[in-house]
């Protein structure tokens, strides 16, 4: 990795500040000042800034139990964002792998790795997202086949991709979808004349929301969870 990139991934440096620090002679490799921002840093190198050793943060993957009234955005003037809930270095490097509505609770995956999040959010990758849904009107078993066949959403061409509905009781169900259209679950129920009154994401692919996480809490994903995507 280039020396300027290494600095950016290790601390609060922007690329411009990293270049300036390198030019000023404050950065050393194994005790020797390096003024070339393009210098290739190898695993064996010890890089210091003003005498302090730097270690790159690397790619990060985490899960958050999103509470209601928080927004899945990086900045918002009105409401706290899910990123605000993370007491973490370099939060600006993170992005949300599949957003939830302000009133939806549950599993949100957050990462620095764009290819990893693409595998979650791209409808072509068929990554299932399972929601616990509470509805206003009683559920009918016929809805299982309707959602399996797909429904037409307002202002959209075609049908939704096959979705699996498991009815828990008259007002509660689990729904697994592989797309992430705007307000998709709420619009699917609206399309069949019902109304979602509460929505909670339970899992994404085989990653389940950790039952030990209270609303607003987060943890890093395990290696197994990262690799499962
Ligand atoms: N579908 C919705 O309608 N809302 C969400 O937050 C997620 C899926």
CSV table of C-alpha atoms and ligand atoms in Angstrom, one decimal:
chain,number,residue,atom,x,y,z
A,1,UNK,CA,0.0,0.0,0.0
A,2,UNK,CA,1.2,3.6,-0.7
A,3,UNK,CA,2.5,5.5,2.2
A,4,UNK,CA,-0.1,8.3,2.0
A,5,UNK,CA,-2.9,5.7,1.8
A,6,UNK,CA,-1.4,3.9,4.8
A,7,UNK,CA,-1.5,7.1,6.8
A,8,UNK,CA,-5.1,7.8,5.8
A,9,UNK,CA,-6.1,4.3,6.9
A,10,UNK,CA,-4.3,4.6,10.2
A,11,UNK,CA,-5.5,7.9,11.6
A,12,UNK,CA,-7.6,11.0,11.0
A,13,UNK,CA,-5.4,12.2,8.0
A,14,UNK,CA,-7.1,13.1,4.8
A,15,UNK,CA,-5.0,12.3,1.7
A,16,UNK,CA,-3.9,15.9,1.4
A,17,UNK,CA,-2.8,16.1,5.1
A,18,UNK,CA,-1.1,12.8,4.8
A,19,UNK,CA,1.0,14.1,1.8
A,20,UNK,CA,1.8,17.3,3.8
A,21,UNK,CA,2.9,15.3,6.9
A,22,UNK,CA,5.1,13.1,4.7
A,23,UNK,CA,6.7,16.1,2.9
A,24,UNK,CA,7.4,17.7,6.3
A,25,UNK,CA,9.6,14.8,7.3
A,26,UNK,CA,7.4,13.7,10.2
A,27,UNK,CA,6.9,10.2,8.8
A,28,UNK,CA,9.5,7.4,9.2
A,29,UNK,CA,9.8,3.9,7.9
A,30,UNK,CA,11.9,1.7,10.2
A,31,UNK,CA,13.4,4.9,11.7
A,32,UNK,CA,14.3,6.5,8.4
A,33,UNK,CA,12.5,9.6,7.2
A,34,UNK,CA,10.5,9.0,4.0
A,35,UNK,CA,9.3,12.0,1.9
A,36,UNK,CA,7.9,10.0,-1.0
A,37,UNK,CA,4.0,9.7,-0.6
A,38,UNK,CA,4.1,6.8,-3.1
A,39,UNK,CA,6.6,4.8,-1.1
A,40,UNK,CA,5.3,1.1,-1.0
A,41,UNK,CA,4.7,0.0,2.6
A,42,UNK,CA,5.2,-3.7,3.2
A,43,UNK,CA,3.9,-5.8,6.2
A,44,UNK,CA,7.4,-5.9,7.8
A,45,UNK,CA,7.7,-2.1,7.9
A,46,UNK,CA,7.2,0.0,11.1
A,47,UNK,CA,5.7,3.3,10.1
A,48,UNK,CA,5.8,6.2,12.6
A,49,UNK,CA,4.3,9.7,12.6
A,50,UNK,CA,6.1,12.1,15.0
A,51,UNK,CA,7.6,9.0,16.7
A,52,UNK,CA,4.3,7.2,17.2
A,53,UNK,CA,3.7,3.9,15.5
A,54,UNK,CA,0.7,3.8,13.1
A,55,UNK,CA,-1.4,0.8,12.4
A,56,UNK,CA,-4.0,0.8,9.6
A,57,UNK,CA,-7.5,0.2,10.8
A,58,UNK,CA,-8.3,-2.0,7.8
A,59,UNK,CA,-11.7,-3.0,6.4
A,60,UNK,CA,-14.4,-3.0,9.1
A,61,UNK,CA,-17.7,-4.9,9.3
A,62,UNK,CA,-20.2,-4.4,12.1
A,63,UNK,CA,-23.8,-5.0,13.0
A,64,UNK,CA,-26.1,-2.6,14.8
A,65,UNK,CA,-29.4,-3.1,16.5
A,66,UNK,CA,-31.2,0.0,15.0
A,67,UNK,CA,-33.6,1.6,17.3
A,68,UNK,CA,-36.7,3.5,16.0
A,69,UNK,CA,-36.3,7.2,15.3
A,70,UNK,CA,-32.8,6.9,13.9
A,71,UNK,CA,-32.0,7.3,10.2
A,72,UNK,CA,-29.9,5.1,8.0
A,73,UNK,CA,-27.8,8.0,6.7
A,74,UNK,CA,-24.4,9.4,7.4
A,75,UNK,CA,-25.6,12.9,8.1
A,76,UNK,CA,-29.1,14.2,9.0
A,77,UNK,CA,-30.1,17.6,10.4
A,78,UNK,CA,-33.3,16.3,12.2
A,79,UNK,CA,-32.6,12.9,13.6
A,80,UNK,CA,-29.6,10.9,15.0
A,81,UNK,CA,-28.1,8.7,12.3
A,82,UNK,CA,-27.0,5.0,12.9
A,83,UNK,CA,-23.4,6.2,12.4
A,84,UNK,CA,-23.9,8.6,15.3
A,85,UNK,CA,-24.5,5.6,17.5
A,86,UNK,CA,-21.0,4.2,16.8
A,87,UNK,CA,-18.2,5.3,19.0
A,88,UNK,CA,-15.6,4.4,16.5
A,89,UNK,CA,-12.5,5.9,14.7
A,90,UNK,CA,-12.9,7.3,11.2
A,91,UNK,CA,-16.7,6.8,11.0
A,92,UNK,CA,-16.7,8.7,7.7
A,93,UNK,CA,-15.1,5.7,6.0
A,94,UNK,CA,-18.2,3.6,6.8
A,95,UNK,CA,-21.4,3.0,4.8
A,96,UNK,CA,-24.6,1.2,5.4
A,97,UNK,CA,-25.2,-2.1,3.6
A,98,UNK,CA,-29.0,-1.8,3.0
A,99,UNK,CA,-30.9,1.0,4.7
A,100,UNK,CA,-34.0,0.7,6.9
A,101,UNK,CA,-36.8,3.3,7.3
A,102,UNK,CA,-36.7,5.6,10.3
A,103,UNK,CA,-39.4,3.6,12.1
A,104,UNK,CA,-37.9,0.1,11.2
A,105,UNK,CA,-35.8,-1.5,13.9
A,106,UNK,CA,-33.3,-4.3,13.9
A,107,UNK,CA,-30.3,-5.5,12.0
A,108,UNK,CA,-28.2,-3.0,10.1
A,109,UNK,CA,-24.9,-4.0,8.6
A,110,UNK,CA,-22.2,-1.3,8.3
A,111,UNK,CA,-18.9,-1.6,6.5
A,112,UNK,CA,-16.0,0.1,4.8
A,113,UNK,CA,-16.0,-2.7,2.1
A,114,UNK,CA,-18.0,-1.6,-1.0
A,115,UNK,CA,-17.7,-5.0,-2.8
A,116,UNK,CA,-19.0,-6.8,0.3
A,117,UNK,CA,-22.0,-4.5,0.7
A,118,UNK,CA,-22.7,-4.8,-3.0
A,119,UNK,CA,-23.1,-8.6,-2.5
A,120,UNK,CA,-25.8,-7.8,0.1
A,121,UNK,CA,-27.7,-5.1,-1.7
A,122,UNK,CA,-27.6,-6.1,-5.3
A,123,UNK,CA,-30.9,-7.9,-6.2
A,124,UNK,CA,-28.8,-10.0,-8.6
A,125,UNK,CA,-27.0,-11.6,-5.7
A,126,UNK,CA,-30.3,-13.0,-4.2
A,127,UNK,CA,-29.2,-12.2,-0.6
A,128,UNK,CA,-32.4,-12.8,1.6
A,129,UNK,CA,-33.4,-10.2,4.2
A,130,UNK,CA,-35.9,-11.5,6.8
A,131,UNK,CA,-38.3,-9.1,8.5
A,132,UNK,CA,-40.7,-9.6,11.4
A,133,UNK,CA,-43.8,-7.9,10.3
A,134,UNK,CA,-46.8,-6.7,12.4
A,135,UNK,CA,-49.9,-5.8,10.4
A,136,UNK,CA,-53.1,-4.0,11.0
A,137,UNK,CA,-55.5,-6.6,9.5
A,138,UNK,CA,-55.6,-10.4,9.9
A,139,UNK,CA,-53.3,-12.4,7.7
A,140,UNK,CA,-54.7,-14.9,5.2
A,141,UNK,CA,-52.8,-18.1,4.3
A,142,UNK,CA,-53.4,-17.3,0.6
A,143,UNK,CA,-50.9,-14.5,1.0
A,144,UNK,CA,-48.1,-17.1,1.1
A,145,UNK,CA,-48.7,-18.0,-2.6
A,146,UNK,CA,-49.4,-14.3,-3.6
A,147,UNK,CA,-46.0,-13.2,-2.3
A,148,UNK,CA,-44.2,-16.3,-3.7
A,149,UNK,CA,-45.6,-15.3,-7.2
A,150,UNK,CA,-44.8,-11.6,-6.7
A,151,UNK,CA,-47.0,-8.5,-6.4
A,152,UNK,CA,-47.2,-5.3,-8.4
A,153,UNK,CA,-46.0,-2.3,-6.4
A,154,UNK,CA,-47.5,1.1,-7.1
A,155,UNK,CA,-45.5,3.1,-9.7
A,156,UNK,CA,-43.3,0.1,-10.6
A,157,UNK,CA,-43.2,-2.1,-13.6
A,158,UNK,CA,-43.4,-5.9,-13.2
A,159,UNK,CA,-43.8,-8.0,-10.1
A,160,UNK,CA,-41.7,-8.3,-7.0
A,161,UNK,CA,-39.3,-11.3,-6.9
A,162,UNK,CA,-40.5,-14.4,-5.1
A,163,UNK,CA,-40.7,-13.7,-1.4
A,164,UNK,CA,-41.3,-16.2,1.4
A,165,UNK,CA,-44.0,-15.5,4.0
A,166,UNK,CA,-44.2,-17.5,7.2
A,167,UNK,CA,-47.4,-16.6,9.2
A,168,UNK,CA,-46.7,-16.6,12.9
A,169,UNK,CA,-50.3,-15.6,14.0
A,170,UNK,CA,-53.1,-13.5,12.6
A,171,UNK,CA,-51.1,-10.2,12.9
A,172,UNK,CA,-47.5,-11.3,12.8
A,173,UNK,CA,-45.4,-12.9,10.0
A,174,UNK,CA,-41.8,-13.4,8.9
A,175,UNK,CA,-41.1,-12.2,5.3
A,176,UNK,CA,-37.9,-12.9,3.4
A,177,UNK,CA,-37.2,-10.7,0.3
A,178,UNK,CA,-34.1,-10.6,-1.9
A,179,UNK,CA,-34.7,-7.1,-3.3
A,180,UNK,CA,-34.4,-3.7,-1.5
A,181,UNK,CA,-36.9,-1.5,-3.3
A,182,UNK,CA,-37.9,1.7,-1.5
A,183,UNK,CA,-40.3,0.8,1.4
A,184,UNK,CA,-40.6,-2.6,-0.2
A,185,UNK,CA,-42.2,-4.6,2.7
A,186,UNK,CA,-44.7,-1.8,3.5
A,187,UNK,CA,-45.6,-1.5,-0.2
A,188,UNK,CA,-46.0,-5.3,-0.6
A,189,UNK,CA,-48.5,-5.4,2.2
A,190,UNK,CA,-50.2,-2.2,0.9
A,191,UNK,CA,-50.5,-3.9,-2.5
A,192,UNK,CA,-52.7,-6.6,-0.9
A,193,UNK,CA,-54.8,-4.1,1.1
A,194,UNK,CA,-53.1,-4.5,4.5
A,195,UNK,CA,-50.9,-2.1,6.5
A,196,UNK,CA,-47.5,-2.7,8.2
A,197,UNK,CA,-47.7,-1.3,11.8
A,198,UNK,CA,-44.2,-2.5,12.9
A,199,UNK,CA,-41.2,-3.8,11.1
A,200,UNK,CA,-38.0,-5.3,12.5
A,201,UNK,CA,-35.2,-6.8,10.4
A,202,UNK,CA,-34.1,-10.1,11.9
A,203,UNK,CA,-31.4,-11.3,9.4
A,204,UNK,CA,-29.5,-10.6,6.3
A,205,UNK,CA,-28.3,-13.8,4.5
A,206,UNK,CA,-27.2,-16.1,7.3
A,207,UNK,CA,-26.3,-13.2,9.6
A,208,UNK,CA,-28.8,-12.9,12.4
A,209,UNK,CA,-29.2,-9.9,14.7
A,210,UNK,CA,-27.3,-10.8,17.9
A,211,UNK,CA,-29.9,-11.2,20.7
A,212,UNK,CA,-27.4,-9.8,23.2
A,213,UNK,CA,-27.5,-6.4,21.4
A,214,UNK,CA,-29.9,-3.9,23.0
A,215,UNK,CA,-31.4,-1.3,20.6
A,216,UNK,CA,-28.6,1.2,19.8
A,217,UNK,CA,-25.8,-1.3,20.6
A,218,UNK,CA,-23.4,-2.7,18.0
A,219,UNK,CA,-20.5,-5.2,17.6
A,220,UNK,CA,-18.0,-6.2,15.0
A,221,UNK,CA,-18.9,-9.2,12.8
A,222,UNK,CA,-17.1,-12.5,13.4
A,223,UNK,CA,-14.9,-13.8,10.6
A,224,UNK,CA,-17.5,-16.4,9.9
A,225,UNK,CA,-20.2,-13.8,9.5
A,226,UNK,CA,-18.1,-11.7,7.1
A,227,UNK,CA,-17.2,-14.8,5.0
A,228,UNK,CA,-20.9,-15.9,4.8
A,229,UNK,CA,-21.7,-13.0,2.5
B,1,LIG,N1,-39.1,-2.5,3.7
B,1,LIG,C1,-39.7,-1.4,4.2
B,1,LIG,O1,-40.8,-1.1,3.9
B,1,LIG,N2,-39.0,-0.7,5.1
B,1,LIG,C2,-37.8,-1.0,5.6
B,1,LIG,O2,-37.2,-0.3,6.4
B,1,LIG,C3,-37.2,-2.2,5.0
B,1,LIG,C4,-37.9,-2.9,4.1
